[in-house]
Amino acid sequence: MERLCGPKLPFWEANQTFHTDSPDLPECFQLSVLSWLPCVYLWLACPPYLFYLQRNNMGYIMMSVLNRVKTVFALVLWIVCWTDLFGTFNELHQGHTQPPIYFVTPLVVGITMLLATFLIQFERLRGVQSSGILFIFWFLSVLCAIVPFRSKILQAKNEIPDKLRFITFYLYFTLVVSQLILCCFNEKPPLFSNVDTDPNPCPQSTAGFLSTMTFWWFTSMAIKGYKNPLEAKDLWSLNKRDSSEEVVPKLLREWDLEQIKAHRYSSWGENSPEEVEVLLSKTKTHKKPSFLRSLIKAFGPYFLIGSAFKLLQDLITFVNPQLLSLLILFTKQKEAPTWWGYALAFLMFFTAFLQTLILHQHFQYCFVTGMRLRTSIIGAIYRKKHARTYPYALLNLFLFFNLMSVDAQRFMDLTTFLNMLWSAPLQIILALYFLWQNLGPSVLAGVAVMILLIPLNAAIAVRTRAYQVEQMQYKDTRIKLMNEILNGIKVLKLYAWENSFKDKVLEIRQKELNVLRKTAYLGALSTMAWTSAPFLVALMTFAVYVTVDKNNILDAEKAFVSLSLFNILRFPLNMLPQVISSVVQASVSLKRIQDFLSHEELDPESVDRNNTATVTVVNGKFTWAKQDPPALINLMVPQRSLLAVVGHVGCGKSSLVSALLGEMEKLEGHISIRGSVAYVPQQAWIQNATLRDNILFGKAYNEQKYRSCLEACALTPDLEVLPGGDLTEIGEKGINLSGGQRQRVSLARALYNEADVYLLDDPLSAVDSHVAKHIFDHVIGPEGALQGKTRILVTHGISFLPQVDNIMVMVEGRVSEMGSYQELLQQNGAFAEFLRNYSLEDIIEDEATGTTTCYYSREIQNLLSEVRSTADFLFHLVIICTHLSKVFWEYVKAVGPLLTLCICFLYGCQNAAAIGANIWLSQWTNDAAQNMTQENVSMRVGVYAALGITQGILVMVSSFTLAMGNIGAARKLHYALLDNKFHTPQSFFDTTPIGRVINRFSKDIYVIDEALPSTVLMFLGTFFSSLSTMIVIVASTPIFAVVIAPLTFIYVFVQRFYVATSRQLKRLESVTRSPIYSHFSETITGSSVIRAYGRHDAFVLMSDMKVDENQKSYYPGIVANRWLGVRIEFIGNCIVLFAALFAVIGKDNLNPGLVGLSVSYALLVTMSLNWMVRMTSDLESNIVAVERVKEYSETKIEAPWEVEDKKPSPDWPSQGKVEFLDYSVRYREGLDLVLKNLTLSVVGGEKIGIVGRTGAGKSSMTLCLFRLLEAAGGEITIDGVKISEIGLHDLRSKLTIIPQEPVLFSGSLRMNLDPFDKYNDGEVWKALELSHLNKFVSNQPAKLELECSEGGENLSVGQRQLVCLARALLRKTRILILDEATAAIDLETDDLIQSTIRTQFEDCTVFTIAHRLNTIMDYTRVLVLDKGQVAEFDTPSKLLSKRGIFYGMAKDAGLAQ
């Protein structure tokens, strides 16, 4: 340096810089280091940046005023620098020799300014709107010019020695500051960029450098989400570079290259036979294309930018502990100049802030990579599924869902932590290196503790996982049982069996809670391990350090720097095992995706489309799978003819159609089809779209043609029934259409498509015979709409065969005969036999149609209930903010207010213990200053250990108490919900979708059991640790209290914005996720149709749009977290700054220990603050579950089950006399009366038949006896007791009903007959014998313990009806109500039931609701109801002679003349 600056200008003077209150840097240092630093940076950054700009051209920006000003300023700067240079030459000329530095620096800086000018223009031509590289350059230039700026002013106080340089410098400084300010503004978007065309572009693409670094561009969305709930239209468009259209082709290109490479590698050994023998062993290793390599090539470079940020961040992390040690040193030296302290405080703030910015950039890159991975993997899987692949390899629908949802998601989750694989070891090595420097080998003791804790944590994790699996099983059992109970709640009420089933649910629930409790024990242990780890490590290290060597003194610097390093160590050590397990999971996913994408595809050229012949197959040999026997086909279909293909089930008719479509593998032969193809599959494939869209299938709408298609396919009458005509939205899989309607829509689609060749795979089997005839005449047949086309019709319908041109008969995958109808009949071969077999079936088939509707309506009900529960959820989200505190109070009440206080107290104590331990440590370190180190080492270590261990125990106790409180709350909330639901009146279940009630028992209870406790635990932890930080800092520097209020205000302000917006975004993300999967499942089933019509690309596009739509709400969600992170961490960094500043200000009254304590606490706070916001957000989302459960625990309940003072006598009713007095009833408030003023009296032992048309009130009358419907007027008495006054169970247990639909519950047969175990086995067998079931049951190995499946599915309907009869025989009450089964039962069972009732219930009062009059013709009296009133009531013979309503019904049934 001396050569450059000369002997007069020294490079460094310690007295002038450090040891003075007014520091200044020597002129040589200013001219060299400070001037060159920005230049070196720009020259180093330039080559890679220019390379990047060369590759990424974003368009061309017009020259703007801003750009001109920047360019002019840069040129002026160059002129200013060279003015300096010429000034120096001038001095040389005049004989004043200046040192070389005066020549070098202006030259270097001047050339750099020219480079900057060039960059400004080059960026404009490449479409860069805001330059990060130049911003950093100008920022560094300003930073480096501040010192000379101050020195020159100090010099000028005396006199200005060098006027030229003085002026040029101030010109330079002004221009550099101006350039920095100008750099903050953005250029206009490039010409022709998509920003202009997009209605709602993402502001990120036009955001400046500063805005990008701090995520300022997201603020507008945060404000919008805070003011009103966000909707889909508020979301920004996806950035072009993240959209499917860019991302998926990128991956597919790389994957194709991989496959080509693998293919080449595999085929290199196939040269000559001799070589093959030698190389056989080598070629056996079939090289697979690597999907991982494709991913790395496609997305690796972008991800590496994120990794570079991570590396920077890891290195900067270790700067702050070093600065902390300097700060503590500074407080020890009482004579040190104050500016040191301020400089350190600001440096700490600056490094922390830089670390924040860099970390969040790293996360942004990782998350965006993850997002792109998911998009591209889903796109690749979808495209692969729609390529013609071997069908056998791709049958499993569940596998696709897993590939798309689980496996793609795993990659997305992994990318965020993937860098930890190298970053964690790096952080650990660096931390250990600095610790070793600080404390020497004693560090190993601490490391040993850390390593020992790893297996403990691993063991806890393994056990927890096992418990989770067990708990899931209990949960599934409970939900299944609840589902059955809710579906059969009416039967439970009629039999008064609620208590038995309630106990069963509670028994399962108890097991579930026991497992939860065990999990809580483990959770408390692991929380203790996680919180105490840093302390135990510190304790071991410090204890070993002071005891190993008498000269080792633990001072504040060593102690607190080590503590902050241990805190840094804690994160990578805990993350590593998680990351490794994620990597293992992702590698499994990778293999599955790779295998799936590597499946062979069928040759798309197997069908020749350019031939002259219409449809020909010459020596075709086709197979579905290599191991299956091939189908052999020769076929030639003349143009415009109709060929019918017939044969037995499974003879290969549909395979023929598939072969013509190219869906089977062609082993040999030649297929040609001329022109376009339309295909109607055997099972109609309907999209979830409007009926019209299903028919048009991407073709343009032509009114006249469309109407004639509907007419021909007999769809016009159906449109009148559908609510929205042809614009009715068809549900998934065509759920709101009957089978026949779906088939006709599928046919109409083919007809509208106007192809040359029609392949019709048995389209007539699903429709009624008269419709089939209509369709054949109007569409397929010789007179139909398709008469000029080539048609191949697979059919079972015999009646149409005489009208077709040719018939082809298939037997076992071969063509056995072919010819016209007459020719084949004369040959008397396979065809004639086929006719004989099928002509009988044709007649039988006609009767069996028309039973599909009830199933669909039930499905629609389920669909609607799902839709309703979603609406339900949205409705709650809007309300939630208004009464959060109320809901929290409900939860506190469930936990127990005293216990809640106790939990908070324990958390307070645990933090107090932690603070105590650290204050003790700071006292201990002050011993070093007073040279009292040796005498009380053991006391210091002992108390420190005691405080730390107390903290550990308190942590465990508090987490455990909290878990117990949560489990108690879960038990109470579930019990209240269950109890209320058993007491809820039947009308509630008639009007509420069961799905919604089940949702409360499954989803919401799960949240209360598992999600809520962990959120509360984290929230309390972060809240108390943030609080203790504030307390420590205020205690050591009380002035800090002034700053707390403004910082808290900003914190709460940011937090409210974030919580509101992020919740909306999460909701939108989950709403847009399901369409991806539903579209996928829909198109999987229809892939052959989609390919036949050549609509493959359109569907790929639709899938991409759905994925993009989902990512549109996912992306702002990621950015919201970054936005929050930067702001909250900024607050944390301010806390560090103020803690350090106030420590410097009050250093005279503070000892080094306290400074170390308060600053090391401040360094920790950022993490807590960040987590606290996330936890608040989760807590608000999860607490909704409490409210929803509470809402359903407080619905209106029915009358009490038992009324103590009105209990009837045990033998009531002894006679069975029933009286209705002026009795009226309605189903619900506000509805019409169903029974109006009924008055009748039935003597004990009478047999009463109740008849009437549908809706006359027959069933309502029986429900009234059980008080499932409560009276609207009048009363019913049984043996003189008013039934409205006694308890429901007292009433219902004394009546017996055999209901219309037999309901069984899963469990043993014995439980289904006698859930309360009231009767002994002998009585049960007797009942079974009387109900004719004893033979069936005694043949079963399990006898009475025979397991009934859900709903009794493993018994026939007749057997179920007999089980209900056996129940009635067991109860044997004086009054029996028989609601006769309609269609479900065969006549034989019916006779059995009737005869049993006549003999066994001889002396009982029997009410029978009759659908078949012959069963009640011998009853005592018959009650005829009409419109809810008694129309006739007398003996059957008298009623017949009256010739009234009853006579008319008997006549219709053929029982009267």
PDB file of N, CA and C in Angstrom, residues 1202-1262:
ATOM      1  N   GLU A1202     -87.755 -40.501  31.378  1.00  0.00           N
ATOM      2  CA  GLU A1202     -88.504 -41.045  32.526  1.00  0.00           C
ATOM      3  C   GLU A1202     -88.986 -39.888  33.386  1.00  0.00           C
ATOM      4  N   VAL A1203     -90.243 -39.954  33.815  1.00  0.00           N
ATOM      5  CA  VAL A1203     -90.760 -38.934  34.741  1.00  0.00           C
ATOM      6  C   VAL A1203     -91.038 -39.668  36.054  1.00  0.00           C
ATOM      7  N   GLU A1204     -90.221 -39.376  37.074  1.00  0.00           N
ATOM      8  CA  GLU A1204     -90.247 -40.181  38.291  1.00  0.00           C
ATOM      9  C   GLU A1204     -91.650 -40.250  38.934  1.00  0.00           C
ATOM     10  N   ASP A1205     -92.318 -39.071  39.098  1.00  0.00           N
ATOM     11  CA  ASP A1205     -93.583 -39.092  39.855  1.00  0.00           C
ATOM     12  C   ASP A1205     -94.761 -39.547  39.002  1.00  0.00           C
ATOM     13  N   LYS A1206     -94.527 -39.814  37.713  1.00  0.00           N
ATOM     14  CA  LYS A1206     -95.647 -40.259  36.867  1.00  0.00           C
ATOM     15  C   LYS A1206     -95.384 -41.665  36.331  1.00  0.00           C
ATOM     16  N   LYS A1207     -94.510 -42.428  36.991  1.00  0.00           N
ATOM     17  CA  LYS A1207     -94.172 -43.753  36.455  1.00  0.00           C
ATOM     18  C   LYS A1207     -95.396 -44.666  36.498  1.00  0.00           C
ATOM     19  N   PRO A1208     -95.728 -45.343  35.371  1.00  0.00           N
ATOM     20  CA  PRO A1208     -96.855 -46.280  35.406  1.00  0.00           C
ATOM     21  C   PRO A1208     -96.463 -47.552  36.157  1.00  0.00           C
ATOM     22  N   SER A1209     -97.466 -48.352  36.560  1.00  0.00           N
ATOM     23  CA  SER A1209     -97.164 -49.583  37.305  1.00  0.00           C
ATOM     24  C   SER A1209     -96.433 -50.556  36.381  1.00  0.00           C
ATOM     25  N   PRO A1210     -95.615 -51.463  36.977  1.00  0.00           N
ATOM     26  CA  PRO A1210     -94.778 -52.336  36.151  1.00  0.00           C
ATOM     27  C   PRO A1210     -95.597 -53.213  35.198  1.00  0.00           C
ATOM     28  N   ASP A1211     -96.806 -53.601  35.570  1.00  0.00           N
ATOM     29  CA  ASP A1211     -97.547 -54.497  34.676  1.00  0.00           C
ATOM     30  C   ASP A1211     -98.436 -53.734  33.695  1.00  0.00           C
ATOM     31  N   TRP A1212     -98.303 -52.388  33.653  1.00  0.00           N
ATOM     32  CA  TRP A1212     -99.092 -51.581  32.695  1.00  0.00           C
ATOM     33  C   TRP A1212     -98.564 -51.816  31.295  1.00  0.00           C
ATOM     34  N   PRO A1213     -99.319 -51.857  30.252  1.00  0.00           N
ATOM     35  CA  PRO A1213    -100.789 -51.903  30.207  1.00  0.00           C
ATOM     36  C   PRO A1213    -101.274 -53.352  30.325  1.00  0.00           C
ATOM     37  N   SER A1214    -102.163 -53.616  31.279  1.00  0.00           N
ATOM     38  CA  SER A1214    -102.580 -55.010  31.509  1.00  0.00           C
ATOM     39  C   SER A1214    -103.652 -55.439  30.502  1.00  0.00           C
ATOM     40  N   GLN A1215    -104.513 -54.471  30.042  1.00  0.00           N
ATOM     41  CA  GLN A1215    -105.571 -54.876  29.114  1.00  0.00           C
ATOM     42  C   GLN A1215    -105.215 -54.549  27.665  1.00  0.00           C
ATOM     43  N   GLY A1216    -104.540 -53.418  27.450  1.00  0.00           N
ATOM     44  CA  GLY A1216    -104.222 -53.025  26.081  1.00  0.00           C
ATOM     45  C   GLY A1216    -105.352 -52.255  25.438  1.00  0.00           C
ATOM     46  N   LYS A1217    -106.062 -51.465  26.277  1.00  0.00           N
ATOM     47  CA  LYS A1217    -107.164 -50.659  25.735  1.00  0.00           C
ATOM     48  C   LYS A1217    -106.601 -49.302  25.285  1.00  0.00           C
ATOM     49  N   VAL A1218    -106.848 -48.919  24.018  1.00  0.00           N
ATOM     50  CA  VAL A1218    -106.291 -47.668  23.473  1.00  0.00           C
ATOM     51  C   VAL A1218    -107.434 -46.740  23.082  1.00  0.00           C
ATOM     52  N   GLU A1219    -107.344 -45.459  23.530  1.00  0.00           N
ATOM     53  CA  GLU A1219    -108.392 -44.505  23.149  1.00  0.00           C
ATOM     54  C   GLU A1219    -107.758 -43.244  22.568  1.00  0.00           C
ATOM     55  N   PHE A1220    -108.287 -42.780  21.437  1.00  0.00           N
ATOM     56  CA  PHE A1220    -107.909 -41.479  20.873  1.00  0.00           C
ATOM     57  C   PHE A1220    -109.053 -40.528  21.175  1.00  0.00           C
ATOM     58  N   LEU A1221    -108.768 -39.383  21.826  1.00  0.00           N
ATOM     59  CA  LEU A1221    -109.832 -38.420  22.132  1.00  0.00           C
ATOM     60  C   LEU A1221    -109.545 -37.125  21.392  1.00  0.00           C
ATOM     61  N   ASP A1222    -110.347 -36.850  20.352  1.00  0.00           N
ATOM     62  CA  ASP A1222    -110.234 -35.578  19.625  1.00  0.00           C
ATOM     63  C   ASP A1222    -108.772 -35.244  19.291  1.00  0.00           C
ATOM     64  N   TYR A1223    -108.077 -36.274  18.759  1.00  0.00           N
ATOM     65  CA  TYR A1223    -106.618 -36.186  18.635  1.00  0.00           C
ATOM     66  C   TYR A1223    -106.194 -35.582  17.287  1.00  0.00           C
ATOM     67  N   SER A1224    -105.289 -34.564  17.348  1.00  0.00           N
ATOM     68  CA  SER A1224    -104.751 -33.970  16.100  1.00  0.00           C
ATOM     69  C   SER A1224    -103.229 -33.921  16.208  1.00  0.00           C
ATOM     70  N   VAL A1225    -102.574 -33.971  15.048  1.00  0.00           N
ATOM     71  CA  VAL A1225    -101.104 -33.925  15.085  1.00  0.00           C
ATOM     72  C   VAL A1225    -100.580 -33.321  13.784  1.00  0.00           C
ATOM     73  N   ARG A1226     -99.407 -32.632  13.889  1.00  0.00           N
ATOM     74  CA  ARG A1226     -98.718 -32.155  12.672  1.00  0.00           C
ATOM     75  C   ARG A1226     -97.252 -32.558  12.776  1.00  0.00           C
ATOM     76  N   TYR A1227     -96.583 -32.654  11.605  1.00  0.00           N
ATOM     77  CA  TYR A1227     -95.178 -33.096  11.614  1.00  0.00           C
ATOM     78  C   TYR A1227     -94.254 -32.088  12.288  1.00  0.00           C
ATOM     79  N   ARG A1228     -94.391 -30.811  11.896  1.00  0.00           N
ATOM     80  CA  ARG A1228     -93.540 -29.781  12.497  1.00  0.00           C
ATOM     81  C   ARG A1228     -94.350 -28.514  12.632  1.00  0.00           C
ATOM     82  N   GLU A1229     -93.851 -27.599  13.460  1.00  0.00           N
ATOM     83  CA  GLU A1229     -94.488 -26.294  13.592  1.00  0.00           C
ATOM     84  C   GLU A1229     -94.682 -25.671  12.219  1.00  0.00           C
ATOM     85  N   GLY A1230     -95.843 -25.084  11.981  1.00  0.00           N
ATOM     86  CA  GLY A1230     -96.035 -24.363  10.730  1.00  0.00           C
ATOM     87  C   GLY A1230     -96.519 -25.225   9.575  1.00  0.00           C
ATOM     88  N   LEU A1231     -96.606 -26.548   9.780  1.00  0.00           N
ATOM     89  CA  LEU A1231     -97.124 -27.405   8.708  1.00  0.00           C
ATOM     90  C   LEU A1231     -98.595 -27.732   8.988  1.00  0.00           C
ATOM     91  N   ASP A1232     -99.287 -28.264   7.967  1.00  0.00           N
ATOM     92  CA  ASP A1232    -100.709 -28.613   8.146  1.00  0.00           C
ATOM     93  C   ASP A1232    -100.850 -29.818   9.069  1.00  0.00           C
ATOM     94  N   LEU A1233    -102.078 -29.969   9.611  1.00  0.00           N
ATOM     95  CA  LEU A1233    -102.351 -31.141  10.450  1.00  0.00           C
ATOM     96  C   LEU A1233    -102.363 -32.391   9.586  1.00  0.00           C
ATOM     97  N   VAL A1234    -101.771 -33.484  10.123  1.00  0.00           N
ATOM     98  CA  VAL A1234    -101.779 -34.752   9.369  1.00  0.00           C
ATOM     99  C   VAL A1234    -102.974 -35.593   9.819  1.00  0.00           C
ATOM    100  N   LEU A1235    -103.268 -35.550  11.143  1.00  0.00           N
ATOM    101  CA  LEU A1235    -104.466 -36.228  11.657  1.00  0.00           C
ATOM    102  C   LEU A1235    -105.354 -35.153  12.263  1.00  0.00           C
ATOM    103  N   LYS A1236    -106.637 -35.212  11.898  1.00  0.00           N
ATOM    104  CA  LYS A1236    -107.519 -34.142  12.376  1.00  0.00           C
ATOM    105  C   LYS A1236    -108.613 -34.731  13.258  1.00  0.00           C
ATOM    106  N   ASN A1237    -108.606 -34.352  14.520  1.00  0.00           N
ATOM    107  CA  ASN A1237    -109.692 -34.676  15.471  1.00  0.00           C
ATOM    108  C   ASN A1237    -110.107 -36.145  15.432  1.00  0.00           C
ATOM    109  N   LEU A1238    -109.149 -37.047  15.573  1.00  0.00           N
ATOM    110  CA  LEU A1238    -109.464 -38.479  15.595  1.00  0.00           C
ATOM    111  C   LEU A1238    -110.099 -38.826  16.940  1.00  0.00           C
ATOM    112  N   THR A1239    -111.214 -39.535  16.923  1.00  0.00           N
ATOM    113  CA  THR A1239    -111.765 -40.064  18.177  1.00  0.00           C
ATOM    114  C   THR A1239    -112.130 -41.511  17.915  1.00  0.00           C
ATOM    115  N   LEU A1240    -111.519 -42.446  18.644  1.00  0.00           N
ATOM    116  CA  LEU A1240    -111.909 -43.848  18.496  1.00  0.00           C
ATOM    117  C   LEU A1240    -111.429 -44.606  19.726  1.00  0.00           C
ATOM    118  N   SER A1241    -112.042 -45.740  19.953  1.00  0.00           N
ATOM    119  CA  SER A1241    -111.692 -46.509  21.148  1.00  0.00           C
ATOM    120  C   SER A1241    -111.482 -47.957  20.730  1.00  0.00           C
ATOM    121  N   VAL A1242    -110.386 -48.560  21.192  1.00  0.00           N
ATOM    122  CA  VAL A1242    -110.071 -49.944  20.845  1.00  0.00           C
ATOM    123  C   VAL A1242    -109.990 -50.748  22.140  1.00  0.00           C
ATOM    124  N   VAL A1243    -110.789 -51.824  22.205  1.00  0.00           N
ATOM    125  CA  VAL A1243    -110.805 -52.653  23.418  1.00  0.00           C
ATOM    126  C   VAL A1243    -109.575 -53.544  23.400  1.00  0.00           C
ATOM    127  N   GLY A1244    -109.075 -53.912  24.605  1.00  0.00           N
ATOM    128  CA  GLY A1244    -107.897 -54.776  24.688  1.00  0.00           C
ATOM    129  C   GLY A1244    -108.121 -56.078  23.936  1.00  0.00           C
ATOM    130  N   GLY A1245    -107.061 -56.512  23.200  1.00  0.00           N
ATOM    131  CA  GLY A1245    -107.151 -57.793  22.496  1.00  0.00           C
ATOM    132  C   GLY A1245    -107.751 -57.702  21.105  1.00  0.00           C
ATOM    133  N   GLU A1246    -108.229 -56.523  20.716  1.00  0.00           N
ATOM    134  CA  GLU A1246    -108.793 -56.396  19.356  1.00  0.00           C
ATOM    135  C   GLU A1246    -107.666 -56.399  18.322  1.00  0.00           C
ATOM    136  N   LYS A1247    -108.019 -56.875  17.102  1.00  0.00           N
ATOM    137  CA  LYS A1247    -107.066 -56.791  15.998  1.00  0.00           C
ATOM    138  C   LYS A1247    -107.607 -55.746  15.036  1.00  0.00           C
ATOM    139  N   ILE A1248    -106.856 -54.658  14.862  1.00  0.00           N
ATOM    140  CA  ILE A1248    -107.358 -53.547  14.040  1.00  0.00           C
ATOM    141  C   ILE A1248    -106.501 -53.433  12.786  1.00  0.00           C
ATOM    142  N   GLY A1249    -107.120 -53.447  11.606  1.00  0.00           N
ATOM    143  CA  GLY A1249    -106.390 -53.181  10.367  1.00  0.00           C
ATOM    144  C   GLY A1249    -106.573 -51.714  10.002  1.00  0.00           C
ATOM    145  N   ILE A1250    -105.479 -51.045   9.621  1.00  0.00           N
ATOM    146  CA  ILE A1250    -105.590 -49.624   9.239  1.00  0.00           C
ATOM    147  C   ILE A1250    -105.293 -49.525   7.746  1.00  0.00           C
ATOM    148  N   VAL A1251    -106.236 -49.018   6.981  1.00  0.00           N
ATOM    149  CA  VAL A1251    -106.007 -48.885   5.540  1.00  0.00           C
ATOM    150  C   VAL A1251    -106.312 -47.463   5.088  1.00  0.00           C
ATOM    151  N   GLY A1252    -105.894 -47.173   3.876  1.00  0.00           N
ATOM    152  CA  GLY A1252    -106.128 -45.838   3.321  1.00  0.00           C
ATOM    153  C   GLY A1252    -105.151 -45.598   2.195  1.00  0.00           C
ATOM    154  N   ARG A1253    -105.480 -44.633   1.331  1.00  0.00           N
ATOM    155  CA  ARG A1253    -104.559 -44.333   0.223  1.00  0.00           C
ATOM    156  C   ARG A1253    -103.258 -43.736   0.773  1.00  0.00           C
ATOM    157  N   THR A1254    -102.257 -43.608  -0.084  1.00  0.00           N
ATOM    158  CA  THR A1254    -100.981 -43.004   0.342  1.00  0.00           C
ATOM    159  C   THR A1254    -101.235 -41.588   0.869  1.00  0.00           C
ATOM    160  N   GLY A1255    -100.595 -41.255   2.017  1.00  0.00           N
ATOM    161  CA  GLY A1255    -100.743 -39.906   2.563  1.00  0.00           C
ATOM    162  C   GLY A1255    -102.004 -39.702   3.369  1.00  0.00           C
ATOM    163  N   ALA A1256    -102.715 -40.818   3.693  1.00  0.00           N
ATOM    164  CA  ALA A1256    -103.953 -40.645   4.486  1.00  0.00           C
ATOM    165  C   ALA A1256    -103.645 -40.487   5.964  1.00  0.00           C
ATOM    166  N   GLY A1257    -102.397 -40.774   6.358  1.00  0.00           N
ATOM    167  CA  GLY A1257    -102.030 -40.610   7.768  1.00  0.00           C
ATOM    168  C   GLY A1257    -101.914 -41.914   8.528  1.00  0.00           C
ATOM    169  N   LYS A1258    -101.747 -43.035   7.805  1.00  0.00           N
ATOM    170  CA  LYS A1258    -101.686 -44.343   8.484  1.00  0.00           C
ATOM    171  C   LYS A1258    -100.433 -44.441   9.373  1.00  0.00           C
ATOM    172  N   SER A1259     -99.238 -44.149   8.767  1.00  0.00           N
ATOM    173  CA  SER A1259     -98.003 -44.274   9.548  1.00  0.00           C
ATOM    174  C   SER A1259     -97.957 -43.242  10.667  1.00  0.00           C
ATOM    175  N   SER A1260     -98.494 -42.038  10.389  1.00  0.00           N
ATOM    176  CA  SER A1260     -98.473 -40.982  11.414  1.00  0.00           C
ATOM    177  C   SER A1260     -99.211 -41.447  12.661  1.00  0.00           C
ATOM    178  N   MET A1261    -100.266 -42.224  12.450  1.00  0.00           N
ATOM    179  CA  MET A1261    -101.073 -42.660  13.596  1.00  0.00           C
ATOM    180  C   MET A1261    -100.244 -43.547  14.519  1.00  0.00           C
ATOM    181  N   THR A1262     -99.451 -44.428  13.900  1.00  0.00           N
ATOM    182  CA  THR A1262     -98.626 -45.304  14.749  1.00  0.00           C
ATOM    183  C   THR A1262     -97.517 -44.513  15.432  1.00  0.00           C
TER     184      THR A1262
END
